[in-house]
Amino acid sequence: MSDTDARSRRGRRVLALVVFAVLAATLLVAYTPVPAPPCLFRLIWRIPCPGCGMERALEALWHGDLHTSISYHPLAIPFALFILTLLLSALWPERWERSRRFMDRVWELLPSRAVMIPALIVFVGTWVLRLALWAMGDDTFAW
Protein backbone atom coordinates (compact mmCIF):
# COMPACT_ATOMS: atom_id res chain seq x y z
CA MET A 1 0.00 0.00 0.00
CA SER A 2 1.42 3.36 -1.00
CA ASP A 3 1.69 6.39 1.25
CA THR A 4 -1.08 8.15 -0.67
CA ASP A 5 -3.43 5.17 -0.21
CA ALA A 6 -2.68 5.09 3.51
CA ARG A 7 -3.42 8.84 3.85
CA SER A 8 -6.60 8.41 1.82
CA ARG A 9 -7.78 5.57 4.06
CA ARG A 10 -6.93 7.60 7.18
CA GLY A 11 -8.90 10.55 5.81
CA ARG A 12 -11.86 8.29 5.06
CA ARG A 13 -11.78 6.90 8.57
CA VAL A 14 -11.62 10.36 10.14
CA LEU A 15 -14.60 11.47 8.04
CA ALA A 16 -16.44 8.28 8.93
CA LEU A 17 -15.81 8.90 12.63
CA VAL A 18 -17.11 12.48 12.35
CA VAL A 19 -20.23 11.21 10.59
CA PHE A 20 -20.60 8.52 13.23
CA ALA A 21 -20.42 11.22 15.93
CA VAL A 22 -23.21 13.17 14.22
CA LEU A 23 -25.38 10.06 13.93
CA ALA A 24 -24.61 9.17 17.55
CA ALA A 25 -25.66 12.68 18.60
CA THR A 26 -29.02 12.25 16.84
CA LEU A 27 -29.39 8.88 18.57
CA LEU A 28 -28.66 10.54 21.92
CA VAL A 29 -31.23 13.28 21.29
CA ALA A 30 -33.76 10.69 20.08
CA TYR A 31 -33.64 8.59 23.25
CA THR A 32 -32.90 11.11 25.98
CA PRO A 33 -34.55 14.32 27.14
CA VAL A 34 -31.56 16.32 25.86
CA PRO A 35 -32.96 19.14 23.69
CA ALA A 36 -31.55 19.76 20.23
CA PRO A 37 -29.92 23.14 19.61
CA PRO A 38 -32.08 25.76 17.85
CA CYS A 39 -31.58 26.56 14.17
CA LEU A 40 -29.51 29.75 13.97
CA PHE A 41 -30.55 30.37 10.34
CA ARG A 42 -34.21 30.42 11.37
CA LEU A 43 -33.52 32.60 14.39
CA ILE A 44 -31.71 35.19 12.27
CA TRP A 45 -33.75 35.24 9.02
CA ARG A 46 -37.12 34.01 10.33
CA ILE A 47 -37.44 31.31 7.66
CA PRO A 48 -36.48 27.64 7.89
CA CYS A 49 -33.05 26.73 6.54
CA PRO A 50 -32.46 24.07 3.86
CA GLY A 51 -31.58 21.54 6.55
CA CYS A 52 -34.37 22.41 8.97
CA GLY A 53 -35.99 19.24 10.19
CA MET A 54 -33.06 16.99 9.26
CA GLU A 55 -32.10 16.31 12.88
CA ARG A 56 -35.69 15.53 13.87
CA ALA A 57 -36.05 13.38 10.73
CA LEU A 58 -32.98 11.36 11.76
CA GLU A 59 -34.40 11.07 15.28
CA ALA A 60 -37.66 9.72 13.79
CA LEU A 61 -35.61 7.21 11.78
CA TRP A 62 -33.97 6.00 14.99
CA HIS A 63 -37.49 5.31 16.27
CA GLY A 64 -38.42 3.55 13.00
CA ASP A 65 -41.05 6.15 12.08
CA LEU A 66 -40.53 6.62 8.33
CA HIS A 67 -43.64 8.76 7.75
CA THR A 68 -42.65 11.30 10.41
CA SER A 69 -39.08 11.28 9.14
CA ILE A 70 -40.22 12.16 5.62
CA SER A 71 -42.49 14.90 6.93
CA TYR A 72 -39.62 16.49 8.84
CA HIS A 73 -37.19 16.29 5.90
CA PRO A 74 -37.70 14.19 2.75
CA LEU A 75 -33.95 13.78 2.16
CA ALA A 76 -33.19 12.26 5.57
CA ILE A 77 -33.67 8.64 4.52
CA PRO A 78 -31.43 8.77 1.42
CA PHE A 79 -28.92 10.83 3.44
CA ALA A 80 -28.86 8.29 6.26
CA LEU A 81 -28.48 5.33 3.88
CA PHE A 82 -25.67 7.03 1.99
CA ILE A 83 -23.86 8.05 5.16
CA LEU A 84 -24.17 4.57 6.69
CA THR A 85 -22.80 3.03 3.49
CA LEU A 86 -19.83 5.40 3.52
CA LEU A 87 -19.30 4.79 7.22
CA LEU A 88 -19.29 1.01 6.87
CA SER A 89 -17.05 1.03 3.80
CA ALA A 90 -14.55 3.35 5.50
CA LEU A 91 -14.39 1.50 8.82
CA TRP A 92 -14.50 -2.08 7.53
CA PRO A 93 -13.22 -2.10 3.94
CA GLU A 94 -12.36 -5.81 4.12
CA ARG A 95 -16.02 -6.67 4.71
CA TRP A 96 -17.02 -4.61 1.68
CA GLU A 97 -14.47 -6.23 -0.65
CA ARG A 98 -17.03 -6.96 -3.36
CA SER A 99 -18.05 -3.35 -3.62
CA ARG A 100 -14.58 -1.95 -2.93
CA ARG A 101 -14.00 -0.61 -6.46
CA PHE A 102 -17.42 1.01 -6.48
CA MET A 103 -16.91 2.64 -3.07
CA ASP A 104 -13.41 3.79 -4.02
CA ARG A 105 -14.96 5.50 -7.04
CA VAL A 106 -17.65 7.07 -4.82
CA TRP A 107 -14.95 8.40 -2.47
CA GLU A 108 -13.08 9.86 -5.45
CA LEU A 109 -16.17 11.50 -6.95
CA LEU A 110 -17.65 12.76 -3.69
CA PRO A 111 -15.79 16.09 -3.56
CA SER A 112 -16.07 16.65 -7.34
CA ARG A 113 -18.30 19.21 -9.04
CA ALA A 114 -20.03 16.41 -10.93
CA VAL A 115 -21.47 15.21 -7.61
CA MET A 116 -21.59 18.33 -5.47
CA ILE A 117 -23.51 20.57 -7.90
CA PRO A 118 -26.38 18.10 -8.51
CA ALA A 119 -26.49 17.31 -4.77
CA LEU A 120 -26.70 21.02 -3.99
CA ILE A 121 -29.44 21.48 -6.60
CA VAL A 122 -31.48 18.64 -5.09
CA PHE A 123 -30.94 19.96 -1.55
CA VAL A 124 -31.82 23.58 -2.38
CA GLY A 125 -34.63 22.49 -4.72
CA THR A 126 -36.19 20.46 -1.93
CA TRP A 127 -35.90 23.49 0.36
CA VAL A 128 -37.55 25.80 -2.20
CA LEU A 129 -40.38 23.30 -2.75
CA ARG A 130 -40.92 22.97 1.00
CA LEU A 131 -40.86 26.76 1.42
CA ALA A 132 -43.36 27.23 -1.42
CA LEU A 133 -45.73 24.66 0.09
CA TRP A 134 -45.29 26.25 3.53
CA ALA A 135 -46.03 29.74 2.11
CA MET A 136 -49.23 28.40 0.50
CA GLY A 137 -50.38 27.01 3.85
CA ASP A 138 -49.74 23.36 3.02
CA ASP A 139 -48.73 21.40 6.11
CA THR A 140 -47.31 18.33 4.32
CA PHE A 141 -43.88 19.00 5.78
CA ALA A 142 -43.21 19.83 9.43
CA TRP A 143 -40.55 22.38 10.20
Tab-separated table of C-alpha atoms in Angstrom:
chain	number	residue	atom	x	y	z
A	1	MET	CA	0.000	0.000	0.000
A	2	SER	CA	1.423	3.359	-0.997
A	3	ASP	CA	1.693	6.394	1.253
A	4	THR	CA	-1.084	8.147	-0.675
A	5	ASP	CA	-3.430	5.173	-0.215
A	6	ALA	CA	-2.679	5.095	3.510
A	7	ARG	CA	-3.425	8.836	3.851
A	8	SER	CA	-6.605	8.412	1.822
A	9	ARG	CA	-7.783	5.573	4.062
A	10	ARG	CA	-6.932	7.600	7.175
A	11	GLY	CA	-8.898	10.550	5.805
A	12	ARG	CA	-11.856	8.293	5.059
A	13	ARG	CA	-11.783	6.901	8.572
A	14	VAL	CA	-11.623	10.361	10.141
A	15	LEU	CA	-14.598	11.473	8.038
A	16	ALA	CA	-16.438	8.283	8.933
A	17	LEU	CA	-15.813	8.902	12.635
A	18	VAL	CA	-17.107	12.477	12.347
A	19	VAL	CA	-20.229	11.213	10.585
A	20	PHE	CA	-20.600	8.524	13.231
A	21	ALA	CA	-20.417	11.216	15.926
A	22	VAL	CA	-23.205	13.170	14.217
A	23	LEU	CA	-25.384	10.062	13.930
A	24	ALA	CA	-24.612	9.175	17.549
A	25	ALA	CA	-25.661	12.683	18.601
A	26	THR	CA	-29.017	12.247	16.842
A	27	LEU	CA	-29.393	8.880	18.570
A	28	LEU	CA	-28.664	10.541	21.923
A	29	VAL	CA	-31.230	13.279	21.286
A	30	ALA	CA	-33.760	10.687	20.079
A	31	TYR	CA	-33.639	8.586	23.250
A	32	THR	CA	-32.898	11.106	25.982
A	33	PRO	CA	-34.551	14.319	27.142
A	34	VAL	CA	-31.558	16.321	25.865
A	35	PRO	CA	-32.960	19.138	23.689
A	36	ALA	CA	-31.551	19.759	20.234
A	37	PRO	CA	-29.925	23.139	19.607
A	38	PRO	CA	-32.076	25.760	17.846
A	39	CYS	CA	-31.585	26.559	14.168
A	40	LEU	CA	-29.513	29.750	13.973
A	41	PHE	CA	-30.547	30.369	10.344
A	42	ARG	CA	-34.210	30.421	11.369
A	43	LEU	CA	-33.520	32.600	14.391
A	44	ILE	CA	-31.715	35.192	12.269
A	45	TRP	CA	-33.746	35.238	9.024
A	46	ARG	CA	-37.119	34.010	10.332
A	47	ILE	CA	-37.440	31.306	7.661
A	48	PRO	CA	-36.477	27.636	7.890
A	49	CYS	CA	-33.045	26.727	6.543
A	50	PRO	CA	-32.461	24.070	3.863
A	51	GLY	CA	-31.575	21.540	6.550
A	52	CYS	CA	-34.372	22.414	8.974
A	53	GLY	CA	-35.989	19.239	10.187
A	54	MET	CA	-33.061	16.986	9.259
A	55	GLU	CA	-32.099	16.310	12.877
A	56	ARG	CA	-35.686	15.528	13.870
A	57	ALA	CA	-36.046	13.384	10.728
A	58	LEU	CA	-32.983	11.360	11.757
A	59	GLU	CA	-34.405	11.065	15.275
A	60	ALA	CA	-37.662	9.715	13.791
A	61	LEU	CA	-35.613	7.210	11.779
A	62	TRP	CA	-33.971	5.995	14.987
A	63	HIS	CA	-37.493	5.307	16.270
A	64	GLY	CA	-38.423	3.555	13.003
A	65	ASP	CA	-41.052	6.155	12.085
A	66	LEU	CA	-40.534	6.616	8.329
A	67	HIS	CA	-43.637	8.761	7.754
A	68	THR	CA	-42.655	11.299	10.406
A	69	SER	CA	-39.078	11.279	9.143
A	70	ILE	CA	-40.222	12.161	5.622
A	71	SER	CA	-42.494	14.899	6.930
A	72	TYR	CA	-39.616	16.489	8.845
A	73	HIS	CA	-37.190	16.292	5.903
A	74	PRO	CA	-37.698	14.188	2.753
A	75	LEU	CA	-33.955	13.781	2.158
A	76	ALA	CA	-33.189	12.260	5.568
A	77	ILE	CA	-33.673	8.637	4.519
A	78	PRO	CA	-31.433	8.767	1.421
A	79	PHE	CA	-28.921	10.832	3.439
A	80	ALA	CA	-28.857	8.286	6.261
A	81	LEU	CA	-28.482	5.333	3.883
A	82	PHE	CA	-25.673	7.032	1.985
A	83	ILE	CA	-23.857	8.047	5.162
A	84	LEU	CA	-24.170	4.573	6.686
A	85	THR	CA	-22.799	3.028	3.490
A	86	LEU	CA	-19.832	5.402	3.523
A	87	LEU	CA	-19.303	4.794	7.220
A	88	LEU	CA	-19.287	1.009	6.869
A	89	SER	CA	-17.054	1.030	3.805
A	90	ALA	CA	-14.552	3.350	5.503
A	91	LEU	CA	-14.394	1.505	8.818
A	92	TRP	CA	-14.504	-2.081	7.532
A	93	PRO	CA	-13.223	-2.103	3.942
A	94	GLU	CA	-12.359	-5.809	4.119
A	95	ARG	CA	-16.024	-6.665	4.714
A	96	TRP	CA	-17.017	-4.613	1.677
A	97	GLU	CA	-14.470	-6.230	-0.651
A	98	ARG	CA	-17.034	-6.962	-3.357
A	99	SER	CA	-18.054	-3.348	-3.617
A	100	ARG	CA	-14.577	-1.949	-2.928
A	101	ARG	CA	-13.996	-0.609	-6.458
A	102	PHE	CA	-17.424	1.007	-6.485
A	103	MET	CA	-16.912	2.636	-3.065
A	104	ASP	CA	-13.410	3.788	-4.021
A	105	ARG	CA	-14.962	5.504	-7.035
A	106	VAL	CA	-17.652	7.067	-4.815
A	107	TRP	CA	-14.949	8.401	-2.467
A	108	GLU	CA	-13.077	9.862	-5.455
A	109	LEU	CA	-16.168	11.496	-6.946
A	110	LEU	CA	-17.655	12.758	-3.693
A	111	PRO	CA	-15.790	16.094	-3.563
A	112	SER	CA	-16.074	16.647	-7.337
A	113	ARG	CA	-18.298	19.208	-9.040
A	114	ALA	CA	-20.033	16.409	-10.927
A	115	VAL	CA	-21.467	15.206	-7.615
A	116	MET	CA	-21.594	18.325	-5.466
A	117	ILE	CA	-23.509	20.568	-7.903
A	118	PRO	CA	-26.383	18.101	-8.508
A	119	ALA	CA	-26.493	17.308	-4.775
A	120	LEU	CA	-26.696	21.019	-3.990
A	121	ILE	CA	-29.440	21.482	-6.603
A	122	VAL	CA	-31.480	18.640	-5.092
A	123	PHE	CA	-30.937	19.961	-1.554
A	124	VAL	CA	-31.817	23.582	-2.382
A	125	GLY	CA	-34.635	22.492	-4.722
A	126	THR	CA	-36.186	20.459	-1.926
A	127	TRP	CA	-35.896	23.489	0.362
A	128	VAL	CA	-37.552	25.798	-2.201
A	129	LEU	CA	-40.378	23.298	-2.748
A	130	ARG	CA	-40.923	22.967	1.003
A	131	LEU	CA	-40.859	26.762	1.417
A	132	ALA	CA	-43.364	27.230	-1.415
A	133	LEU	CA	-45.725	24.659	0.092
A	134	TRP	CA	-45.291	26.249	3.528
A	135	ALA	CA	-46.032	29.737	2.113
A	136	MET	CA	-49.225	28.401	0.498
A	137	GLY	CA	-50.384	27.014	3.846
A	138	ASP	CA	-49.743	23.359	3.020
A	139	ASP	CA	-48.734	21.400	6.114
A	140	THR	CA	-47.305	18.334	4.323
A	141	PHE	CA	-43.881	18.999	5.781
A	142	ALA	CA	-43.212	19.825	9.428
A	143	TRP	CA	-40.550	22.384	10.202
